[in-house]
mmCIF file of C-alpha atoms and ligand atoms in Angstrom:
data_model
loop_
_atom_site.group_PDB
_atom_site.id
_atom_site.type_symbol
_atom_site.label_atom_id
_atom_site.label_comp_id
_atom_site.label_asym_id
_atom_site.label_seq_id
_atom_site.Cartn_x
_atom_site.Cartn_y
_atom_site.Cartn_z
ATOM 1 C CA ARG A 1498 -42.857 -3.415 0.997
ATOM 2 C CA LYS A 1499 -42.284 -4.061 -2.368
ATOM 3 C CA SER A 1500 -40.811 -7.412 -3.682
ATOM 4 C CA VAL A 1501 -37.675 -7.280 -2.240
ATOM 5 C CA ILE A 1502 -34.361 -8.697 -4.393
ATOM 6 C CA ARG A 1503 -31.362 -9.495 -2.544
ATOM 7 C CA ILE A 1504 -28.398 -8.891 -4.908
ATOM 8 C CA THR A 1505 -25.227 -11.326 -5.279
ATOM 9 C CA THR A 1506 -21.893 -9.855 -3.922
ATOM 10 C CA GLY A 1507 -19.464 -11.878 -5.786
ATOM 11 C CA SER A 1508 -19.068 -14.055 -2.601
ATOM 12 C CA GLN A 1509 -20.973 -16.768 -1.492
ATOM 13 C CA ALA A 1510 -19.900 -16.996 2.002
ATOM 14 C CA LEU A 1511 -20.975 -12.839 1.638
ATOM 15 C CA ALA A 1512 -24.416 -13.711 0.454
ATOM 16 C CA GLU A 1513 -24.977 -16.273 2.917
ATOM 17 C CA LEU A 1514 -24.146 -13.713 5.677
ATOM 18 C CA LEU A 1515 -26.617 -11.595 4.090
ATOM 19 C CA GLY A 1516 -29.416 -14.050 3.967
ATOM 20 C CA GLY A 1517 -28.896 -14.071 -0.128
ATOM 21 C CA GLY A 1518 -27.039 -11.044 -1.022
ATOM 22 C CA ILE A 1519 -28.171 -6.920 -0.165
ATOM 23 C CA GLU A 1520 -31.456 -6.299 -0.161
ATOM 24 C CA THR A 1521 -33.416 -3.636 -2.134
ATOM 25 C CA SER A 1522 -36.024 -1.439 0.031
ATOM 26 C CA ALA A 1523 -33.244 -1.382 3.366
ATOM 27 C CA ILE A 1524 -29.870 0.379 4.056
ATOM 28 C CA THR A 1525 -26.702 -1.978 4.566
ATOM 29 C CA GLU A 1526 -24.086 -0.337 6.210
ATOM 30 C CA ALA A 1527 -20.463 -1.259 6.276
ATOM 31 C CA PHE A 1528 -17.855 -0.068 8.636
ATOM 32 C CA GLY A 1529 -14.653 -0.850 9.419
ATOM 33 C CA GLU A 1530 -11.188 -0.112 9.507
ATOM 34 C CA PHE A 1531 -9.043 1.381 6.709
ATOM 35 C CA ARG A 1532 -8.581 -0.692 3.364
ATOM 36 C CA SER A 1533 -11.073 -3.325 4.807
ATOM 37 C CA GLY A 1534 -12.998 -3.347 1.888
ATOM 38 C CA LYS A 1535 -15.752 -1.151 1.687
ATOM 39 C CA THR A 1536 -15.352 0.655 -1.226
ATOM 40 C CA GLN A 1537 -13.963 -2.610 -3.214
ATOM 41 C CA LEU A 1538 -17.450 -4.379 -2.251
ATOM 42 C CA ALA A 1539 -19.073 -0.755 -3.534
ATOM 43 C CA HIS A 1540 -17.300 -1.545 -6.967
ATOM 44 C CA THR A 1541 -18.599 -5.218 -7.193
ATOM 45 C CA LEU A 1542 -22.183 -4.109 -6.363
ATOM 46 C CA CYS A 1543 -21.857 -1.626 -9.334
ATOM 47 C CA VAL A 1544 -21.569 -4.633 -11.691
ATOM 48 C CA SER A 1545 -23.394 -7.333 -9.875
ATOM 49 C CA THR A 1546 -26.866 -4.917 -9.469
ATOM 50 C CA GLN A 1547 -26.867 -5.000 -13.301
ATOM 51 C CA LEU A 1548 -26.529 -8.722 -13.351
ATOM 52 C CA PRO A 1549 -30.288 -10.165 -14.834
ATOM 53 C CA ALA A 1550 -32.473 -11.498 -12.090
ATOM 54 C CA ASN A 1551 -31.382 -15.371 -13.069
ATOM 55 C CA MET A 1552 -27.745 -14.425 -12.207
ATOM 56 C CA ARG A 1553 -28.813 -12.745 -8.721
ATOM 57 C CA GLY A 1554 -28.537 -9.444 -10.136
ATOM 58 C CA GLY A 1555 -30.965 -6.456 -9.705
ATOM 59 C CA ASN A 1556 -31.177 -5.779 -13.208
ATOM 60 C CA GLY A 1557 -31.121 -2.114 -12.690
ATOM 61 C CA LYS A 1558 -28.956 0.793 -12.777
ATOM 62 C CA VAL A 1559 -26.871 2.108 -10.233
ATOM 63 C CA ALA A 1560 -26.265 5.541 -8.671
ATOM 64 C CA TYR A 1561 -22.872 6.156 -6.427
ATOM 65 C CA ILE A 1562 -22.630 9.281 -4.582
ATOM 66 C CA ASP A 1563 -18.513 9.392 -3.725
ATOM 67 C CA THR A 1564 -17.398 11.644 -0.873
ATOM 68 C CA GLU A 1565 -13.535 10.758 -0.449
ATOM 69 C CA GLY A 1566 -12.952 10.375 -4.251
ATOM 70 C CA THR A 1567 -12.506 6.554 -4.267
ATOM 71 C CA PHE A 1568 -14.439 5.377 -7.353
ATOM 72 C CA ARG A 1569 -12.231 4.010 -10.068
ATOM 73 C CA PRO A 1570 -13.651 3.459 -13.344
ATOM 74 C CA ASP A 1571 -10.878 1.298 -14.422
ATOM 75 C CA ARG A 1572 -11.738 -1.474 -11.687
ATOM 76 C CA ILE A 1573 -15.006 -1.769 -13.087
ATOM 77 C CA ILE A 1574 -13.491 -3.302 -16.324
ATOM 78 C CA PRO A 1575 -12.192 -6.564 -14.883
ATOM 79 C CA ILE A 1576 -15.342 -7.128 -12.736
ATOM 80 C CA ALA A 1577 -17.968 -6.600 -15.303
ATOM 81 C CA GLU A 1578 -15.425 -8.644 -17.935
ATOM 82 C CA ARG A 1579 -15.734 -11.592 -15.225
ATOM 83 C CA PHE A 1580 -19.631 -11.596 -14.708
ATOM 84 C CA GLY A 1581 -19.665 -11.671 -18.862
ATOM 85 C CA MET A 1582 -20.876 -8.438 -19.105
ATOM 86 C CA ASP A 1583 -19.903 -5.582 -21.263
ATOM 87 C CA PRO A 1584 -17.551 -3.405 -19.687
ATOM 88 C CA ALA A 1585 -18.765 -0.344 -21.307
ATOM 89 C CA ALA A 1586 -22.076 -0.643 -20.910
ATOM 90 C CA VAL A 1587 -21.938 -1.302 -17.309
ATOM 91 C CA LEU A 1588 -19.830 1.864 -17.075
ATOM 92 C CA ASP A 1589 -22.867 3.808 -18.375
ATOM 93 C CA ASN A 1590 -25.383 2.622 -16.082
ATOM 94 C CA ILE A 1591 -23.415 4.046 -13.390
ATOM 95 C CA VAL A 1592 -24.825 7.725 -12.367
ATOM 96 C CA TYR A 1593 -21.783 8.737 -10.321
ATOM 97 C CA ALA A 1594 -21.553 12.159 -8.605
ATOM 98 C CA ARG A 1595 -18.564 13.674 -6.368
ATOM 99 C CA GLY A 1596 -20.240 14.577 -3.044
ATOM 100 C CA TYR A 1597 -18.032 18.254 -1.372
ATOM 101 C CA THR A 1598 -19.910 19.292 1.630
ATOM 102 C CA TYR A 1599 -22.723 17.598 3.644
ATOM 103 C CA GLU A 1600 -25.117 19.733 1.919
ATOM 104 C CA HIS A 1601 -24.316 18.984 -1.606
ATOM 105 C CA GLN A 1602 -24.326 15.188 -0.280
ATOM 106 C CA TYR A 1603 -28.348 16.478 0.337
ATOM 107 C CA ASN A 1604 -28.575 18.158 -2.643
ATOM 108 C CA LEU A 1605 -27.288 14.921 -4.560
ATOM 109 C CA LEU A 1606 -29.814 12.739 -3.092
ATOM 110 C CA LEU A 1607 -32.602 15.195 -4.339
ATOM 111 C CA GLY A 1608 -31.576 14.754 -7.790
ATOM 112 C CA LEU A 1609 -31.025 11.221 -8.013
ATOM 113 C CA ALA A 1610 -34.249 10.628 -6.432
ATOM 114 C CA ALA A 1611 -35.711 12.961 -9.091
ATOM 115 C CA LYS A 1612 -33.808 10.509 -11.566
ATOM 116 C CA MET A 1613 -35.141 7.559 -10.095
ATOM 117 C CA SER A 1614 -38.386 8.125 -10.979
ATOM 118 C CA GLY A 1615 -38.086 7.651 -14.232
ATOM 119 C CA GLU A 1616 -35.504 4.987 -14.818
ATOM 120 C CA GLN A 1617 -35.085 1.390 -12.768
ATOM 121 C CA PHE A 1618 -32.399 1.726 -10.414
ATOM 122 C CA ARG A 1619 -31.588 -0.718 -7.982
ATOM 123 C CA LEU A 1620 -28.216 0.779 -5.954
ATOM 124 C CA LEU A 1621 -27.535 3.593 -4.267
ATOM 125 C CA ILE A 1622 -24.075 3.978 -2.906
ATOM 126 C CA VAL A 1623 -22.691 6.331 -0.723
ATOM 127 C CA ASP A 1624 -19.287 6.108 0.250
ATOM 128 C CA SER A 1625 -18.845 7.169 2.917
ATOM 129 C CA VAL A 1626 -21.895 8.602 4.281
ATOM 130 C CA ILE A 1627 -20.491 10.646 7.218
ATOM 131 C CA ALA A 1628 -16.920 12.041 6.296
ATOM 132 C CA LEU A 1629 -18.397 15.238 4.958
ATOM 133 C CA PHE A 1630 -20.242 15.326 8.586
ATOM 134 C CA ARG A 1631 -16.894 15.028 10.231
ATOM 135 C CA VAL A 1632 -15.247 17.518 7.823
ATOM 136 C CA ASP A 1633 -18.360 20.341 7.936
ATOM 137 C CA PHE A 1634 -18.996 20.169 12.057
ATOM 138 C CA THR A 1635 -15.833 20.040 13.720
ATOM 139 C CA GLY A 1636 -16.655 21.428 16.689
ATOM 140 C CA ARG A 1637 -17.773 19.816 20.037
ATOM 141 C CA GLY A 1638 -20.120 22.228 20.206
ATOM 142 C CA GLU A 1639 -21.160 21.444 16.857
ATOM 143 C CA LEU A 1640 -22.356 17.936 17.673
ATOM 144 C CA ALA A 1641 -26.168 18.420 18.301
ATOM 145 C CA GLU A 1642 -26.569 20.330 14.876
ATOM 146 C CA ARG A 1643 -24.449 17.292 13.084
ATOM 147 C CA GLN A 1644 -26.389 14.592 14.250
ATOM 148 C CA GLN A 1645 -29.682 16.706 13.383
ATOM 149 C CA LYS A 1646 -28.506 16.996 9.663
ATOM 150 C CA LEU A 1647 -27.363 13.284 9.565
ATOM 151 C CA ALA A 1648 -30.577 12.377 10.973
ATOM 152 C CA GLN A 1649 -32.326 14.128 8.051
ATOM 153 C CA MET A 1650 -29.428 12.779 5.331
ATOM 154 C CA LEU A 1651 -30.682 9.417 6.840
ATOM 155 C CA SER A 1652 -34.432 9.824 6.577
ATOM 156 C CA ARG A 1653 -34.101 10.728 2.700
ATOM 157 C CA LEU A 1654 -32.147 7.546 2.142
ATOM 158 C CA THR A 1655 -34.334 5.453 3.908
ATOM 159 C CA LYS A 1656 -37.434 7.241 1.867
ATOM 160 C CA ILE A 1657 -35.552 6.546 -1.366
ATOM 161 C CA ALA A 1658 -34.691 2.734 -0.710
ATOM 162 C CA GLU A 1659 -38.555 2.236 0.064
ATOM 163 C CA GLU A 1660 -40.139 4.551 -2.066
ATOM 164 C CA PHE A 1661 -37.630 2.878 -5.507
ATOM 165 C CA ASN A 1662 -37.073 -0.346 -4.001
ATOM 166 C CA VAL A 1663 -33.130 0.633 -4.087
ATOM 167 C CA ALA A 1664 -30.710 -1.113 -2.074
ATOM 168 C CA VAL A 1665 -29.079 1.593 -0.297
ATOM 169 C CA TYR A 1666 -25.073 0.513 0.360
ATOM 170 C CA MET A 1667 -23.407 3.413 2.597
ATOM 171 C CA THR A 1668 -20.075 2.820 3.930
ATOM 172 C CA ASN A 1669 -19.352 4.316 7.802
ATOM 173 C CA GLN A 1670 -15.801 5.633 9.517
ATOM 174 C CA VAL A 1671 -14.469 4.042 12.724
ATOM 175 C CA ILE A 1672 -14.296 6.542 15.610
ATOM 176 C CA ALA A 1673 -11.032 7.706 17.210
ATOM 177 C CA ASP A 1674 -10.927 7.542 20.853
ATOM 178 C CA PRO A 1675 -8.190 9.265 22.905
ATOM 179 C CA GLY A 1676 -5.959 6.700 24.256
ATOM 180 C CA GLY A 1677 -3.737 7.793 26.628
ATOM 181 C CA GLY A 1678 -3.905 11.083 25.204
ATOM 182 C CA VAL A 1679 -3.020 9.804 21.757
ATOM 183 C CA PHE A 1680 -6.420 9.735 19.375
ATOM 184 C CA ILE A 1681 -6.517 5.849 18.374
ATOM 185 C CA SER A 1682 -9.390 4.794 16.050
ATOM 186 C CA ASP A 1683 -11.469 1.655 17.308
ATOM 187 C CA PRO A 1684 -12.372 -0.444 14.510
ATOM 188 C CA LYS A 1685 -15.088 -2.059 16.809
ATOM 189 C CA LYS A 1686 -16.498 1.305 17.404
ATOM 190 C CA PRO A 1687 -18.847 3.379 13.719
ATOM 191 C CA ALA A 1688 -19.154 6.387 13.592
ATOM 192 C CA GLY A 1689 -22.405 8.282 14.101
ATOM 193 C CA GLY A 1690 -23.819 7.348 17.182
ATOM 194 C CA HIS A 1691 -27.460 6.368 17.539
ATOM 195 C CA VAL A 1692 -29.113 8.040 14.436
ATOM 196 C CA LEU A 1693 -26.637 5.779 12.494
ATOM 197 C CA ALA A 1694 -27.054 2.714 14.204
ATOM 198 C CA HIS A 1695 -31.259 3.236 14.063
ATOM 199 C CA ALA A 1696 -31.216 3.975 9.922
ATOM 200 C CA ALA A 1697 -29.005 0.610 9.255
ATOM 201 C CA THR A 1698 -31.493 -2.020 8.591
ATOM 202 C CA ILE A 1699 -28.214 -4.131 8.400
ATOM 203 C CA ARG A 1700 -24.634 -3.419 9.707
ATOM 204 C CA LEU A 1701 -21.567 -5.244 8.430
ATOM 205 C CA MET A 1702 -18.151 -4.795 10.699
ATOM 206 C CA PHE A 1703 -14.976 -5.075 7.868
ATOM 207 C CA ARG A 1704 -11.928 -5.881 8.945
ATOM 208 C CA LYS A 1705 -8.789 -7.206 7.524
ATOM 209 C CA GLY A 1706 -7.543 -10.694 7.714
ATOM 210 C CA LYS A 1707 -4.150 -12.388 6.113
ATOM 211 C CA GLY A 1708 -3.014 -11.175 3.104
ATOM 212 C CA GLU A 1709 -5.973 -10.522 0.683
ATOM 213 C CA GLN A 1710 -8.292 -11.870 3.072
ATOM 214 C CA ARG A 1711 -10.904 -9.886 4.513
ATOM 215 C CA VAL A 1712 -13.608 -10.658 7.563
ATOM 216 C CA CYS A 1713 -17.181 -9.599 7.266
ATOM 217 C CA LYS A 1714 -19.207 -9.615 10.314
ATOM 218 C CA VAL A 1715 -22.882 -9.122 10.721
ATOM 219 C CA PHE A 1716 -24.109 -6.679 13.412
ATOM 220 C CA ASP A 1717 -27.446 -5.785 15.121
ATOM 221 C CA ALA A 1718 -29.405 -7.848 12.381
ATOM 222 C CA PRO A 1719 -33.016 -8.530 13.361
ATOM 223 C CA ASN A 1720 -33.802 -11.378 11.387
ATOM 224 C CA LEU A 1721 -30.035 -12.804 10.740
ATOM 225 C CA PRO A 1722 -27.887 -14.501 13.424
ATOM 226 C CA GLU A 1723 -24.590 -12.546 14.420
ATOM 227 C CA ALA A 1724 -21.654 -14.926 12.251
ATOM 228 C CA GLU A 1725 -18.781 -13.984 10.280
ATOM 229 C CA HIS A 1726 -17.193 -15.037 7.138
ATOM 230 C CA VAL A 1727 -14.190 -14.853 5.073
ATOM 231 C CA PHE A 1728 -13.885 -13.310 1.786
ATOM 232 C CA GLN A 1729 -10.929 -11.957 -0.323
ATOM 233 C CA ILE A 1730 -10.379 -8.928 -2.558
ATOM 234 C CA THR A 1731 -9.195 -9.724 -6.265
ATOM 235 C CA PRO A 1732 -8.655 -7.678 -9.162
ATOM 236 C CA ARG A 1733 -12.088 -9.376 -10.573
ATOM 237 C CA GLY A 1734 -13.697 -7.752 -7.610
ATOM 238 C CA ILE A 1735 -14.918 -9.294 -4.090
ATOM 239 C CA ALA A 1736 -14.529 -13.090 -3.754
ATOM 240 C CA ASP A 1737 -14.588 -16.166 -1.741
HETATM 241 P P1 ATP B 3230 -10.954 3.168 3.346
HETATM 242 O O1 ATP B 3230 -11.925 2.937 5.090
HETATM 243 O O2 ATP B 3230 -9.744 3.726 3.765
HETATM 244 O O3 ATP B 3230 -11.758 4.290 2.514
HETATM 245 P P2 ATP B 3230 -11.940 0.529 2.705
HETATM 246 O O4 ATP B 3230 -12.521 -0.158 3.800
HETATM 247 O O5 ATP B 3230 -13.106 1.351 1.168
HETATM 248 O O6 ATP B 3230 -10.962 1.687 3.296
HETATM 249 P P3 ATP B 3230 -10.772 -0.486 0.127
HETATM 250 O O7 ATP B 3230 -10.378 0.169 -0.732
HETATM 251 O O8 ATP B 3230 -11.979 -0.986 -0.159
HETATM 252 O O9 ATP B 3230 -10.504 0.045 1.832
HETATM 253 O O10 ATP B 3230 -9.985 -1.957 0.110
HETATM 254 C C1 ATP B 3230 -8.673 -1.419 -0.529
HETATM 255 C C2 ATP B 3230 -7.750 -3.056 -0.640
HETATM 256 O O11 ATP B 3230 -8.418 -3.601 -1.564
HETATM 257 C C3 ATP B 3230 -6.280 -2.801 -0.622
HETATM 258 O O12 ATP B 3230 -5.501 -2.576 0.458
HETATM 259 C C4 ATP B 3230 -6.058 -3.936 -1.417
HETATM 260 O O13 ATP B 3230 -5.547 -5.012 -0.879
HETATM 261 C C5 ATP B 3230 -7.244 -4.037 -2.025
HETATM 262 N N1 ATP B 3230 -7.393 -4.071 -3.594
HETATM 263 C C6 ATP B 3230 -7.530 -2.744 -4.212
HETATM 264 N N2 ATP B 3230 -7.701 -2.736 -5.433
HETATM 265 C C7 ATP B 3230 -7.220 -4.023 -5.828
HETATM 266 C C8 ATP B 3230 -7.144 -4.904 -7.017
HETATM 267 N N3 ATP B 3230 -6.851 -4.586 -8.070
HETATM 268 N N4 ATP B 3230 -6.504 -6.114 -7.007
HETATM 269 C C9 ATP B 3230 -6.892 -6.971 -5.848
HETATM 270 N N5 ATP B 3230 -6.724 -6.455 -4.682
HETATM 271 C C10 ATP B 3230 -7.154 -4.854 -4.568
HETATM 272 MG MG1 MG B 3231 -13.432 3.210 1.167
#
């Protein structure tokens, strides 16, 4: 592997949990209940990735694939200010694309890979990695095909992470289980089955705590202890 960089998240507790920050040449998956902070962490990473190495940043550009329409450029401004960076320059270094179908999502990845061979990118966000698959393959009978296409997409993500020494941060949804005939989402069950589980280098489970507090727990990491830490969502991004 190329020399791995660990990018700060804005929260010391979260960084500790990750062994220093989110890793390049690897895929970090965040799953968990709605409003648990997955997208907010993506926004903070958009800025911290651009910090110089001596500020525990990645000194590189960011690619953002948004399948849910939840990226807010306005949120980047106070986060950039917090880290002492020029918000306009930070926004310029975020290559943003909205994905509309799973095929479109795949093609966006191909385009980004071409871009990454010319410029230094250090982060690729896919928020969320699975939403479009769940929309495009609805029937029970389509599950096998869905998983096969998902595996293709994930293998492309792995290739990008390793080839360009980029940190991939992808968010995942949780499964809704029929409980007494009513579908209730289970905050502890990530979607995507084994295919997704195997692609992720590190899996993080997010949940809500008190007020703006959020809890992040490491799942299935080969070289990290199963621990959890509390962080906060603030107007200036993720913090302790
Ligand atoms: P979903 O599964 O619905 O995509 P998510 O895990 O991506 O959820 P986020 O969008 O990251 O959730 O988090 C939403 C939460 O972030 C809100 O409930 C709110 O508490 C907090 N939040 C959003 N903007 C701000 C802000 N400017 N200042 C403080 N907290 C904020
Ligand atoms: Mg979100």
